[in-house]
Amino acid sequence: MRHNKKFNHLSRKAAHRGAMLSNMACSLIMHKRISTTLAKAKALRIYVEPLLTRAKEDNMANRRLVFSELKQKEVINELFNNVSEKIANRPGGYTRILRTGFRLGDAAEMCIIELVDYNENMLKETKKAAKKSTRRGGKKAAAAAAEEVAPEAPAEEPKAE
């Protein structure tokens, strides 16, 4: 019986699945964005988020624990030196999955999985969206709208006689 075993096996043996997720995690950390199938991306997100949380505190124990999963020194250095600085303030949710459509050969659903703090286009849009006022209005929104709509009255010109 498989009670309470919820992770996706991805039609692979445990060793193959572990090696694949480790390699995908290394690629994600080095390149900040990879393209894969939706099922693999969801499995990768579950695999890599705890590793990113460990990287927020740089000590030897955490480096060894992450190295036991990823097995690549360059990736560990990139993770603990560069990536951890960007995600230091974030309480979780370090990855984003963007669906891109279906693959031609077998119609598998494809997506892009990326590290959230490295997509500059998305970061600019969230800053612009934060400046908007609420839809329900209120005193502050009405005052701001009145300032935008009503331009200053032009200064009176002296009459020529």
XYZ file of C-alpha atoms in Angstrom:
161
model
C 0.000 0.000 0.000
C 1.158 3.527 -0.707
C -0.610 5.480 2.003
C 0.629 9.063 2.409
C 3.284 8.852 -0.322
C 2.427 11.878 -2.392
C 5.498 12.836 -4.418
C 5.564 12.190 -8.152
C 7.734 9.207 -9.094
C 8.071 10.501 -12.693
C 8.029 6.896 -14.031
C 11.606 6.332 -12.853
C 13.447 4.296 -10.254
C 14.545 6.160 -7.130
C 18.211 6.470 -8.140
C 17.357 7.776 -11.611
C 14.841 10.249 -10.206
C 17.307 11.505 -7.584
C 20.085 11.981 -10.126
C 17.751 13.760 -12.538
C 16.444 16.153 -9.872
C 19.978 16.853 -8.667
C 21.151 17.699 -12.185
C 18.086 19.857 -12.839
C 18.625 21.704 -9.550
C 22.253 22.389 -10.497
C 21.175 23.721 -13.890
C 18.526 25.907 -12.289
C 21.002 27.417 -9.832
C 23.661 28.040 -12.486
C 21.397 29.359 -15.272
C 18.588 30.818 -13.086
C 15.960 29.488 -15.547
C 15.393 26.161 -17.306
C 12.742 24.784 -19.646
C 11.222 21.394 -18.823
C 7.920 19.549 -18.540
C 5.375 20.652 -15.971
C 5.560 17.403 -13.971
C 9.349 17.621 -13.681
C 9.175 21.312 -12.755
C 6.726 20.636 -9.944
C 8.922 17.809 -8.635
C 11.999 20.037 -8.933
C 10.337 22.840 -6.979
C 9.701 20.480 -4.058
C 13.332 19.278 -4.276
C 15.140 22.617 -4.602
C 13.232 24.959 -2.252
C 14.552 23.339 0.969
C 18.088 23.568 -0.454
C 17.617 27.277 -1.129
C 16.318 27.753 2.411
C 19.450 26.048 3.766
C 21.636 28.372 1.692
C 20.288 31.458 3.472
C 22.535 30.655 6.449
C 26.111 30.123 5.299
C 27.881 27.677 7.605
C 29.815 24.473 7.096
C 26.969 22.198 8.166
C 24.557 23.679 5.624
C 27.194 23.602 2.884
C 27.794 19.896 3.535
C 24.077 19.079 3.584
C 23.488 20.881 0.285
C 26.620 19.340 -1.240
C 25.351 15.866 -0.327
C 22.363 16.550 -2.602
C 23.952 18.525 -5.482
C 27.540 17.149 -5.713
C 29.024 20.105 -7.673
C 31.391 22.601 -6.014
C 30.767 25.387 -8.531
C 27.028 25.186 -7.939
C 27.486 25.259 -4.158
C 29.676 28.363 -4.407
C 27.174 30.084 -6.708
C 24.316 29.179 -4.383
C 25.916 30.314 -1.139
C 27.693 33.405 -2.531
C 25.273 34.934 -5.056
C 21.837 33.355 -4.864
C 21.592 33.419 -1.073
C 22.110 37.212 -1.026
C 19.147 37.748 -3.350
C 16.769 35.444 -1.470
C 17.808 36.520 2.040
C 14.646 38.598 2.670
C 12.190 36.186 1.053
C 10.390 33.826 3.475
C 9.816 31.135 0.819
C 8.582 30.667 -2.721
C 11.948 31.027 -4.417
C 10.862 29.533 -7.761
C 8.222 30.428 -10.332
C 6.677 28.101 -12.932
C 5.495 29.689 -16.185
C 3.560 27.428 -18.564
C 4.651 27.710 -22.182
C 2.322 25.354 -24.062
C 2.551 21.805 -25.316
C 5.468 19.936 -26.893
C 4.904 18.937 -30.523
C 6.107 15.341 -30.337
C 4.070 13.974 -27.460
C 1.912 16.942 -26.365
C 3.571 17.067 -22.948
C 2.846 20.315 -21.135
C 6.017 22.419 -21.131
C 7.014 25.207 -18.784
C 9.858 27.403 -17.624
C 10.957 27.197 -14.007
C 13.011 30.136 -12.778
C 14.357 31.726 -9.641
C 11.970 34.540 -8.727
C 14.529 37.197 -7.766
C 16.432 36.917 -11.063
C 13.658 37.836 -13.508
C 14.159 41.591 -13.974
C 11.068 42.022 -16.189
C 8.726 40.637 -13.525
C 10.376 42.727 -10.802
C 9.782 45.960 -12.772
C 6.098 45.117 -13.292
C 5.514 44.506 -9.588
C 7.013 47.889 -8.705
C 4.683 49.626 -11.176
C 1.673 47.691 -9.923
C 2.387 48.702 -6.323
C 1.867 52.402 -7.148
C -1.774 51.948 -8.176
C -4.511 52.907 -5.739
C -7.189 50.550 -4.512
C -10.380 49.985 -6.465
C -12.683 50.718 -3.573
C -11.574 54.340 -3.419
C -11.613 56.158 -0.124
C -10.412 59.564 1.008
C -6.779 59.083 -0.035
C -7.665 57.743 -3.487
C -10.209 60.520 -4.089
C -7.703 63.204 -3.076
C -5.031 61.720 -5.331
C -7.469 61.478 -8.244
C -8.573 65.086 -7.754
C -4.948 66.261 -7.879
C -4.315 64.355 -11.103
C -7.513 65.511 -12.842
C -7.598 69.194 -11.857
C -4.553 70.994 -13.257
C -3.405 74.243 -11.676
C -5.256 77.349 -12.802
C -3.223 79.508 -15.189
C -1.894 82.757 -13.794
C -3.880 85.862 -14.760
C -2.349 87.913 -17.494
C -2.268 91.691 -17.042
C -4.718 93.508 -19.295
C -3.169 95.693 -21.939
C -4.806 99.146 -22.135
